PDB file of C-alpha atoms and ligand atoms in Angstrom:
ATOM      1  CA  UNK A1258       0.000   0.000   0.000  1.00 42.00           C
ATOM      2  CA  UNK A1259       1.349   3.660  -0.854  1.00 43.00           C
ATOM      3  CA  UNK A1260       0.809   6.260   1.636  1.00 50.00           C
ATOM      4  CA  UNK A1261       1.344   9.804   0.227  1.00 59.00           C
ATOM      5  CA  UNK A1262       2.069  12.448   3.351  1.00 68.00           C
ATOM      6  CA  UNK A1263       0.767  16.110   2.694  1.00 72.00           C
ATOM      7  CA  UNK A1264       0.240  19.012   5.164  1.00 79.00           C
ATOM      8  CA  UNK A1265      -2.820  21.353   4.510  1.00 83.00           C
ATOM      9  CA  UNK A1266      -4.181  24.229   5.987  1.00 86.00           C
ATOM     10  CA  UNK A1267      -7.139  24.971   7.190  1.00 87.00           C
ATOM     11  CA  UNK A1268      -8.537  27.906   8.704  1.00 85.00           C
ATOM     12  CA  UNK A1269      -4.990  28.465  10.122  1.00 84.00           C
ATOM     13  CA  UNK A1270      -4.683  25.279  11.528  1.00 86.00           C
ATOM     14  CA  UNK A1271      -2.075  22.978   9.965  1.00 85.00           C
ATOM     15  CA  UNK A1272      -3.597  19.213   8.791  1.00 88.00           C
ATOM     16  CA  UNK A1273      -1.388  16.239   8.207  1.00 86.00           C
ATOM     17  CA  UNK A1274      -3.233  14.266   5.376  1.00 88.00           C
ATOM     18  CA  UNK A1275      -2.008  10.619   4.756  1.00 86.00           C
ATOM     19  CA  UNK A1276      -3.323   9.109   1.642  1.00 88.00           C
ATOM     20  CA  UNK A1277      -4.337   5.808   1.540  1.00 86.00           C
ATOM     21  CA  UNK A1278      -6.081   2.581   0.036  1.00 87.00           C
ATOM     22  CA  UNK A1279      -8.766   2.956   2.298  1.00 88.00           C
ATOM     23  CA  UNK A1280     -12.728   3.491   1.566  1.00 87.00           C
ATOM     24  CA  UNK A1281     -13.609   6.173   4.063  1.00 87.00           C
ATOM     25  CA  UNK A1282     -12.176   9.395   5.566  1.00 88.00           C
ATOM     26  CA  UNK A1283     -10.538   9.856   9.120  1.00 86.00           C
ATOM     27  CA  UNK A1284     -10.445  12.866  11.007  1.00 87.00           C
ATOM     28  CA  UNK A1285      -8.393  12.618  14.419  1.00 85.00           C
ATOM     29  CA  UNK A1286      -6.847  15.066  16.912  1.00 85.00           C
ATOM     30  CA  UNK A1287      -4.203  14.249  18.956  1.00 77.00           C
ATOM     31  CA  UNK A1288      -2.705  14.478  22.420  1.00 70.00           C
ATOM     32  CA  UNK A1289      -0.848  16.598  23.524  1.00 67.00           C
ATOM     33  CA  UNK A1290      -0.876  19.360  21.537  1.00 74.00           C
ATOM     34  CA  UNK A1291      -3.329  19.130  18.969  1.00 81.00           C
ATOM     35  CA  UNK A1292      -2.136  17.637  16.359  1.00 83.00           C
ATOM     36  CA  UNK A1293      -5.007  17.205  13.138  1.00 88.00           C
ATOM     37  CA  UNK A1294      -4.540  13.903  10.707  1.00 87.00           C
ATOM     38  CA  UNK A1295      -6.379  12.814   8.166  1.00 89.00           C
ATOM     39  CA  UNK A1296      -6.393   9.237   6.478  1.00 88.00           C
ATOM     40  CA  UNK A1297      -8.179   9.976   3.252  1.00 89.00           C
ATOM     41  CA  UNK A1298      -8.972   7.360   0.356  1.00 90.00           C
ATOM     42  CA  UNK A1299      -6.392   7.753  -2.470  1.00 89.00           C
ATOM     43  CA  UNK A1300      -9.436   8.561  -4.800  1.00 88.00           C
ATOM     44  CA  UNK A1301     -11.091  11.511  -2.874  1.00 87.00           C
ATOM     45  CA  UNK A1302      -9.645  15.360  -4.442  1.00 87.00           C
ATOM     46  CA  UNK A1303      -7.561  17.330  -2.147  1.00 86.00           C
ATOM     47  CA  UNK A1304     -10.625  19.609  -2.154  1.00 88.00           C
ATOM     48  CA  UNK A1305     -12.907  17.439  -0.634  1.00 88.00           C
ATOM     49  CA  UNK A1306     -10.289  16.503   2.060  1.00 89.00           C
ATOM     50  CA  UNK A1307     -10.116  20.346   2.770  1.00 90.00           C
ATOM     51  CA  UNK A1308     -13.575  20.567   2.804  1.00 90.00           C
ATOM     52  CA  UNK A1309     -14.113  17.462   5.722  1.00 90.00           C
ATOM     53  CA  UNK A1310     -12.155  19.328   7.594  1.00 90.00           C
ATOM     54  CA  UNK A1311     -13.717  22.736   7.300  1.00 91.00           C
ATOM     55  CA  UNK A1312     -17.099  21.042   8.685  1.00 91.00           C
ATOM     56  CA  UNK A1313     -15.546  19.523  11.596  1.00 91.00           C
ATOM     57  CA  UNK A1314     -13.207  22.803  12.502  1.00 91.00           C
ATOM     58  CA  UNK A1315     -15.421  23.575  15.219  1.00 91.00           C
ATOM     59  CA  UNK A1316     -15.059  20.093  16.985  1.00 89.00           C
ATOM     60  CA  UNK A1317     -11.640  20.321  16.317  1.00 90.00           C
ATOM     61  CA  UNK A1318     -11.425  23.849  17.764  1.00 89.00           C
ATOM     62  CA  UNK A1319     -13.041  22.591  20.556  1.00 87.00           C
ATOM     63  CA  UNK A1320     -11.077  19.363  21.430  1.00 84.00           C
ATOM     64  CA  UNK A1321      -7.779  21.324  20.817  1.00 85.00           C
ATOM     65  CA  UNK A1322      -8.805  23.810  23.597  1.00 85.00           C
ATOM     66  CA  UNK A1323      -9.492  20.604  25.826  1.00 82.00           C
ATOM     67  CA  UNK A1324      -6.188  19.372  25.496  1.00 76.00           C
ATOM     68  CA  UNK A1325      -4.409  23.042  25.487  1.00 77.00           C
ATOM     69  CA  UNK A1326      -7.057  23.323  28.921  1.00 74.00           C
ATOM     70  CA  UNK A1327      -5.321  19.660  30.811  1.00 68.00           C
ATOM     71  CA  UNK A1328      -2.609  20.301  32.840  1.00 58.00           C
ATOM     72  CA  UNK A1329      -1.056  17.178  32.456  1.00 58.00           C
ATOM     73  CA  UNK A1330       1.074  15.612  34.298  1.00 56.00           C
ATOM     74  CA  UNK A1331       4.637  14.561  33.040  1.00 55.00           C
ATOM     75  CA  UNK A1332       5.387  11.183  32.831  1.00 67.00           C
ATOM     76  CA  UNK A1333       6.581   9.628  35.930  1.00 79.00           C
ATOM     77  CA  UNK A1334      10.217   7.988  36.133  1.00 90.00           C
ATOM     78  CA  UNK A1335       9.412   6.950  39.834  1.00 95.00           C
ATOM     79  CA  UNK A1336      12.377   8.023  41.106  1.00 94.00           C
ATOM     80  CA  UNK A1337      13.017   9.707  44.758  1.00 96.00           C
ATOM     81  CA  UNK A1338      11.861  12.979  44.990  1.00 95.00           C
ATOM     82  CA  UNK A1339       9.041  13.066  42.276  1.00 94.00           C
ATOM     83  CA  UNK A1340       5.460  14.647  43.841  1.00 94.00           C
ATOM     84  CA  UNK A1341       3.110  11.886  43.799  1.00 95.00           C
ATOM     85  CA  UNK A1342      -0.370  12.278  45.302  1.00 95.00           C
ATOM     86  CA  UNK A1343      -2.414  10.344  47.603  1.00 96.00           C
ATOM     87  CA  UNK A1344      -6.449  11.189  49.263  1.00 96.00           C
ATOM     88  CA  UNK A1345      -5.760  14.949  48.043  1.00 93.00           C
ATOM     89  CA  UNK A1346      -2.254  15.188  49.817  1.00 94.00           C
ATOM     90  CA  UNK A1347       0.804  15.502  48.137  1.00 94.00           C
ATOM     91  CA  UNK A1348       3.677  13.455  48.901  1.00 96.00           C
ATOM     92  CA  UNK A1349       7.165  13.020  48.116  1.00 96.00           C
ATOM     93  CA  UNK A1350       8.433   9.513  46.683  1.00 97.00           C
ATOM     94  CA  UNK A1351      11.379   7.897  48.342  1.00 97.00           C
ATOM     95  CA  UNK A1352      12.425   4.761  46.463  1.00 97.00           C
ATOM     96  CA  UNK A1353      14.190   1.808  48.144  1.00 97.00           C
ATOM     97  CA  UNK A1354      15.467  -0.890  46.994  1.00 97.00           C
ATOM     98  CA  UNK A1355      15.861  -3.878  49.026  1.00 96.00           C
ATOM     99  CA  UNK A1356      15.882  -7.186  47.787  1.00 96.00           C
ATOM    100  CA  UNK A1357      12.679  -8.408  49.909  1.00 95.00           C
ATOM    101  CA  UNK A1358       8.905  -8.323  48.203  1.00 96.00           C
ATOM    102  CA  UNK A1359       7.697  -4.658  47.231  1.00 97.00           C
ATOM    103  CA  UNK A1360       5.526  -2.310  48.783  1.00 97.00           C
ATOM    104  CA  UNK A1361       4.520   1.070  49.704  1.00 98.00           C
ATOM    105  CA  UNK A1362       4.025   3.176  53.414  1.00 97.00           C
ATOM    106  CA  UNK A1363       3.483   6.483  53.868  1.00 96.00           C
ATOM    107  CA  UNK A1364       6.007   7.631  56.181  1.00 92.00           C
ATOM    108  CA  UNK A1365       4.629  11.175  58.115  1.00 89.00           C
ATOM    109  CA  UNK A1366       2.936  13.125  56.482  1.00 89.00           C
ATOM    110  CA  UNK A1367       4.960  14.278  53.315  1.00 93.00           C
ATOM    111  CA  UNK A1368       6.975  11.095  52.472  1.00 96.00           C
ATOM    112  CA  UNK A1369       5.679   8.084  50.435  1.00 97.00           C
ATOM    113  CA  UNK A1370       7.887   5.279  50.239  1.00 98.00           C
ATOM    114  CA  UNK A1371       8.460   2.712  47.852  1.00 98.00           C
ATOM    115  CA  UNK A1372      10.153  -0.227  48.539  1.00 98.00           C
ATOM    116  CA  UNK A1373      11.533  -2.553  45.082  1.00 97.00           C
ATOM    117  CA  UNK A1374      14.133  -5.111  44.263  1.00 97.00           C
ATOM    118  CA  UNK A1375      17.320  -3.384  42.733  1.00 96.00           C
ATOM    119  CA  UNK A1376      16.922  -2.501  38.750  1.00 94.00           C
ATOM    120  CA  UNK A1377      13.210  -2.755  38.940  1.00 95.00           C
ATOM    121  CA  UNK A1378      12.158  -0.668  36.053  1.00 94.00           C
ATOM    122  CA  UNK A1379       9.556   2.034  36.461  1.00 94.00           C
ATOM    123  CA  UNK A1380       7.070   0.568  34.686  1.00 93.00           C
ATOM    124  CA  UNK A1381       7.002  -2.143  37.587  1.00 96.00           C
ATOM    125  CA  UNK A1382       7.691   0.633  40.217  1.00 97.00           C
ATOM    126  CA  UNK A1383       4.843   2.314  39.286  1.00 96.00           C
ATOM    127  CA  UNK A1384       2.510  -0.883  38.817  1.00 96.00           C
ATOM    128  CA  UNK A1385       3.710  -1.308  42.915  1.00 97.00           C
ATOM    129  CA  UNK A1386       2.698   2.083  43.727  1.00 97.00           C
ATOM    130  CA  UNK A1387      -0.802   1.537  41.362  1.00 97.00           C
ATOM    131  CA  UNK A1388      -1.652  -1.873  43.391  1.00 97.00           C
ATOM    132  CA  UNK A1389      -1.218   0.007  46.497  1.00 98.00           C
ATOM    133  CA  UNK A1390      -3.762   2.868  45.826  1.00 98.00           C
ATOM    134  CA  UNK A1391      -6.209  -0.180  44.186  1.00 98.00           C
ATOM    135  CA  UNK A1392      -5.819  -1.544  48.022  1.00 98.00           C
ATOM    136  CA  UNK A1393      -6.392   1.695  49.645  1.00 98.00           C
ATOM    137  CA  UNK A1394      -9.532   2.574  47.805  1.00 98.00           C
ATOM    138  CA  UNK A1395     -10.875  -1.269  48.448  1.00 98.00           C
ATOM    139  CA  UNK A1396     -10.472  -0.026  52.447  1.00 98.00           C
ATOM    140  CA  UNK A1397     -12.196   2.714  52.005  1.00 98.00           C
ATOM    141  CA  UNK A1398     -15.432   1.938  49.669  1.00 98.00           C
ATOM    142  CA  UNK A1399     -16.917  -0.598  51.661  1.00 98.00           C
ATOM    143  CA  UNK A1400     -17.249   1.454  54.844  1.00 98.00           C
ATOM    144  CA  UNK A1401     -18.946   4.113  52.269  1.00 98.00           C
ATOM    145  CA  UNK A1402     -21.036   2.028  50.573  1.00 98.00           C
ATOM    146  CA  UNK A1403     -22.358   0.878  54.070  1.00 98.00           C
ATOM    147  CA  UNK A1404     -22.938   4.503  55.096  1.00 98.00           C
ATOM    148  CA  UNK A1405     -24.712   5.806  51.769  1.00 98.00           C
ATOM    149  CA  UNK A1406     -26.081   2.442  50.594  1.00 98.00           C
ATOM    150  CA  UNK A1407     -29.219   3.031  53.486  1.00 98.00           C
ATOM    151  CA  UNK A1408     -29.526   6.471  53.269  1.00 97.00           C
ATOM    152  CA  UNK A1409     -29.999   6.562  49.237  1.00 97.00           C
ATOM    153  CA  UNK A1410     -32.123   3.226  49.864  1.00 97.00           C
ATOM    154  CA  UNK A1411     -30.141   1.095  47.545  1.00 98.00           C
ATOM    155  CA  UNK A1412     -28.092  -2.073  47.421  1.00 98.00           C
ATOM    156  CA  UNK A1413     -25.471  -2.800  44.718  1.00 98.00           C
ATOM    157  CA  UNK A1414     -24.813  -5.803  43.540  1.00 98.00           C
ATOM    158  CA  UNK A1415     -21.052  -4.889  42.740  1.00 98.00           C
ATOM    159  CA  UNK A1416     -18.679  -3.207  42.774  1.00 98.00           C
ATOM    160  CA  UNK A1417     -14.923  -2.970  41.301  1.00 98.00           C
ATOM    161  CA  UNK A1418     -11.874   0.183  40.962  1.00 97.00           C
ATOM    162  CA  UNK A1419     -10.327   0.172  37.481  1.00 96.00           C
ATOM    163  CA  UNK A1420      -8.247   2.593  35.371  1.00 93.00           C
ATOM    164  CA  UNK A1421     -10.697   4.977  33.342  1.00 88.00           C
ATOM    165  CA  UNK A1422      -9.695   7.347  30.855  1.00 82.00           C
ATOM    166  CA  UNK A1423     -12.282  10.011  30.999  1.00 82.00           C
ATOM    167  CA  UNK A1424     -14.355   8.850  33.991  1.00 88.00           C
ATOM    168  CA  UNK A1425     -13.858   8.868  37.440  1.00 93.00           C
ATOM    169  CA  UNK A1426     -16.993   6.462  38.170  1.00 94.00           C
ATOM    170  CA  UNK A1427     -19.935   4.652  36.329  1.00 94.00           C
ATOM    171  CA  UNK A1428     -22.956   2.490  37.071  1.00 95.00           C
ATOM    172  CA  UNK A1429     -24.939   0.155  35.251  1.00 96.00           C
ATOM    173  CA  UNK A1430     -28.381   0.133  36.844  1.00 96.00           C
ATOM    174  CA  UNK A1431     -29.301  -2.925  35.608  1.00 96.00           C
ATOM    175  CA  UNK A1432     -26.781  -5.080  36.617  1.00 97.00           C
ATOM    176  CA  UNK A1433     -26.454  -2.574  39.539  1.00 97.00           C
ATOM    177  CA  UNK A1434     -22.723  -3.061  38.968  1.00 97.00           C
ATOM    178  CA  UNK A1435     -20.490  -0.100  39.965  1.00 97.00           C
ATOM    179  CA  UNK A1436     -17.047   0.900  38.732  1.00 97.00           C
ATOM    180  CA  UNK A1437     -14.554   3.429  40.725  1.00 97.00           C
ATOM    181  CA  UNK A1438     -11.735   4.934  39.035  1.00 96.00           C
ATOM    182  CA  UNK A1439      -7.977   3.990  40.360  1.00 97.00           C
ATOM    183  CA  UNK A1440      -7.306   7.834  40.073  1.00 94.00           C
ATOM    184  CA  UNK A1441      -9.513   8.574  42.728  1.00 96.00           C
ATOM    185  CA  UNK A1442      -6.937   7.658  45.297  1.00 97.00           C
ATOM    186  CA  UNK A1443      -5.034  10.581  44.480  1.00 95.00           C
ATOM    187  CA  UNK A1444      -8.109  12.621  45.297  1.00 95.00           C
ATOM    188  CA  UNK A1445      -9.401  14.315  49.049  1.00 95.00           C
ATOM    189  CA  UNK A1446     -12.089  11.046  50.142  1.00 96.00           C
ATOM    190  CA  UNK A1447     -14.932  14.109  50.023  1.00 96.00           C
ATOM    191  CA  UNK A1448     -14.557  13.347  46.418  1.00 96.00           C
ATOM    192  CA  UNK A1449     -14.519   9.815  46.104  1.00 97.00           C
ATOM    193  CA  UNK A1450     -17.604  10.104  48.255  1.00 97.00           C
ATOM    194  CA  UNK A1451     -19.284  12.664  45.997  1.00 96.00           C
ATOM    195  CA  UNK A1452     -18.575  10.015  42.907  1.00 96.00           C
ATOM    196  CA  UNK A1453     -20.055   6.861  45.370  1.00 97.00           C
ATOM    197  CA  UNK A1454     -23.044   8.942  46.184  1.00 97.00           C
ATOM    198  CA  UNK A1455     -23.633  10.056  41.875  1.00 96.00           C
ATOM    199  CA  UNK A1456     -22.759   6.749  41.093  1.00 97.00           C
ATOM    200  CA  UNK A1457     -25.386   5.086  43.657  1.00 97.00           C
ATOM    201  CA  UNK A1458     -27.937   7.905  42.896  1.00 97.00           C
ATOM    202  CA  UNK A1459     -27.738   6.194  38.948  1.00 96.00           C
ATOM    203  CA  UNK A1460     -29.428   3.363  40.862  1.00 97.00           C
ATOM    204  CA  UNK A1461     -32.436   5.485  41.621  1.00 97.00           C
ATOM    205  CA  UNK A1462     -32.548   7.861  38.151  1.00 96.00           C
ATOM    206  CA  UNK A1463     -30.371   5.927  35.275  1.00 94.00           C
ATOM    207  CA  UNK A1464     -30.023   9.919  33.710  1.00 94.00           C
ATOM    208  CA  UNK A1465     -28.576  13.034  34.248  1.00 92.00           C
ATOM    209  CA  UNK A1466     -31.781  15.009  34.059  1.00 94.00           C
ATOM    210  CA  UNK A1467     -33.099  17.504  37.139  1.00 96.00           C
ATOM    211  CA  UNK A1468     -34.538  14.337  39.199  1.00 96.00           C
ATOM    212  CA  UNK A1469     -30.732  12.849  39.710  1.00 96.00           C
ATOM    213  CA  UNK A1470     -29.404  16.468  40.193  1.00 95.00           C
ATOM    214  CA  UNK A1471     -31.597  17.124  42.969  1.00 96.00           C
ATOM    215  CA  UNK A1472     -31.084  13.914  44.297  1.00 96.00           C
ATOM    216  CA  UNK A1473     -27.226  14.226  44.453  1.00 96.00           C
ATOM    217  CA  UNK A1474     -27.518  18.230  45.817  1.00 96.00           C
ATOM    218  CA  UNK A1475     -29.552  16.573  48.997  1.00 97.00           C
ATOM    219  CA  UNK A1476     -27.224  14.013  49.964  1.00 97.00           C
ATOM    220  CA  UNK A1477     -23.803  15.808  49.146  1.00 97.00           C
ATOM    221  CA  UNK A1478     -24.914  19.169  49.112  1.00 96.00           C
ATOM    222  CA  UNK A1479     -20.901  20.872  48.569  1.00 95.00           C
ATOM    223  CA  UNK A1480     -21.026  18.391  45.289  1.00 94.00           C
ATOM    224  CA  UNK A1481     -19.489  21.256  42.897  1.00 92.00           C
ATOM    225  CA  UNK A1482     -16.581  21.946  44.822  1.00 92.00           C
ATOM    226  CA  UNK A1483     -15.913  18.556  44.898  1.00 93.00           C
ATOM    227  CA  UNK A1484     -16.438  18.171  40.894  1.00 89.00           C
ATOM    228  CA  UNK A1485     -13.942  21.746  40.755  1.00 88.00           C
ATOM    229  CA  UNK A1486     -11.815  19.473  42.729  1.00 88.00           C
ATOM    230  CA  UNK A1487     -11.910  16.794  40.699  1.00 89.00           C
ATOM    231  CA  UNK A1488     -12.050  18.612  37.591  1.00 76.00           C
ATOM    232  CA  UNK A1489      -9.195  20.904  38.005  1.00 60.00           C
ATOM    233  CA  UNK A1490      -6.033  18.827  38.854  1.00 50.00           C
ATOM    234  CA  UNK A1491      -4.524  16.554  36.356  1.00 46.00           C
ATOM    235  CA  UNK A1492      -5.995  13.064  35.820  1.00 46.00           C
ATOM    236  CA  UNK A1493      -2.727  11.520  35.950  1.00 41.00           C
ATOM    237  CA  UNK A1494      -2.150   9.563  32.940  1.00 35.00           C
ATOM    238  CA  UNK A1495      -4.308  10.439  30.647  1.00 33.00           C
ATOM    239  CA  UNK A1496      -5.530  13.188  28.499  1.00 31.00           C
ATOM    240  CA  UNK A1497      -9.430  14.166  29.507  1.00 32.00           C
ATOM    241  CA  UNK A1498     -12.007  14.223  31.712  1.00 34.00           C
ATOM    242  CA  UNK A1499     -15.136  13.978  29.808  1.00 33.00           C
ATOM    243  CA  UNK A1500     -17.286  14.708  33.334  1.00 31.00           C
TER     244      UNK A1500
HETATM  245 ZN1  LIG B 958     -23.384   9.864  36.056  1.00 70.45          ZN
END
């Protein structure tokens, strides 16, 4: 297959086209800056390429100021002395490494350390540190559950914490299955407890409509300071936070 590389522009904004033997157009923007591609099929005229892209400037304005609007974090090397962040506190990383099995402890209140074999890699450092805030959350749910579970007047049937790219919880009503993100261990508990309560309030009201607003306003009544607080700082390892 030949692919033919061209750079357009459109409305100011520079396009990477990549022609090839494929039957429908792509429009993508990309992380971290912005970054506009097009796959187009070899047979479609530059002009109608230019013209795709004029009709979807507007999402493309718009998920350009997304990324330009994410503080991201840089990616971690898990070494000593990098900021990492646990229920809303910041703490600096100490690694150690001892040739016994790995683990974490908080040591005061500013020090977080990490204990590895020698030459771990940071990949593996960093799964350590991931498996540790997957065990702190799993403390810290069930306690909440059994707090708002009652006063909502519901029951789920599960529950789990995974990573989640642009959520930090969701619910399936049906199954009455409930998902946490791993990310929220980084975050003051106020927060994970506003996402338990919206997540349990899908239980009752499967939408987002006035009925489930009201219903999360009653029981967590400081909810948008939480969702500031949760929509402000950086996600951690990925790009957005759809809300
Ligand atoms: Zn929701």
């Amino acid at each position: 297959m030949t692919t033919e590389r061209l750079g357009l522009v459109v409305a100011g904004i520079p396009v990477e086209v990549v022609r090839k033997a494929i039957k429908n157009l792509h429009l993508g923007v990309y992380p971290p800056h912005g970054r506009v591609r097009v796959a187009a099929p070899l047979v479609i005229s530059d002009e109608a390429v230019r013209l795709a892209v004029i009709d979807k400037l507007g999402w493309i304005r718009r998920q350009q100021a997304k990324f330009a609007a994410q503080p991201r974090q840089s990616q971690r090397e898990m070494v000593t002395g990098e900021s990492h962040y646990f229920l809303g506190r910041r703490y600096r990383l100490r690694v150690h490494e001892q040739d016994a099995p790995p683990r974490v402890a908080l040591r005061g209140i500013a020090s977080l350390d990490l204990f590895v074999r020698p030459g771990t890699p940071a990949e593996q450092r960093e799964a350590v540190l991931l498996r540790w805030y997957r065990e702190q959350l799993k403390a810290l749910i069930p306690p909440l559950l059994e707090k708002w579970q009652p006063l909502l007047g519901v029951q789920v049937a599960a529950w789990g914490i995974k990573r989640m790219k642009t959520k930090w919880g969701s619910c399936n009503p049906t199954a009455r299955r409930v998902w946490f993100n791993l990310e929220l261990a980084k975050k003051p508990v106020p927060c994970l407890e506003y996402i338990l309560v919206h997540e349990l309030a899908h239980l009752l009201e499967r939408h987002h409509n006035e009925r489930f607003a009201a219903l999360v306003a009653a029981h967590v009544p400081q909810w948008r300071q939480y969702r500031e607080l949760l929509g402000q700082a950086p996600l951690g390892y990925e790009e957005g936070w759809a809300g």
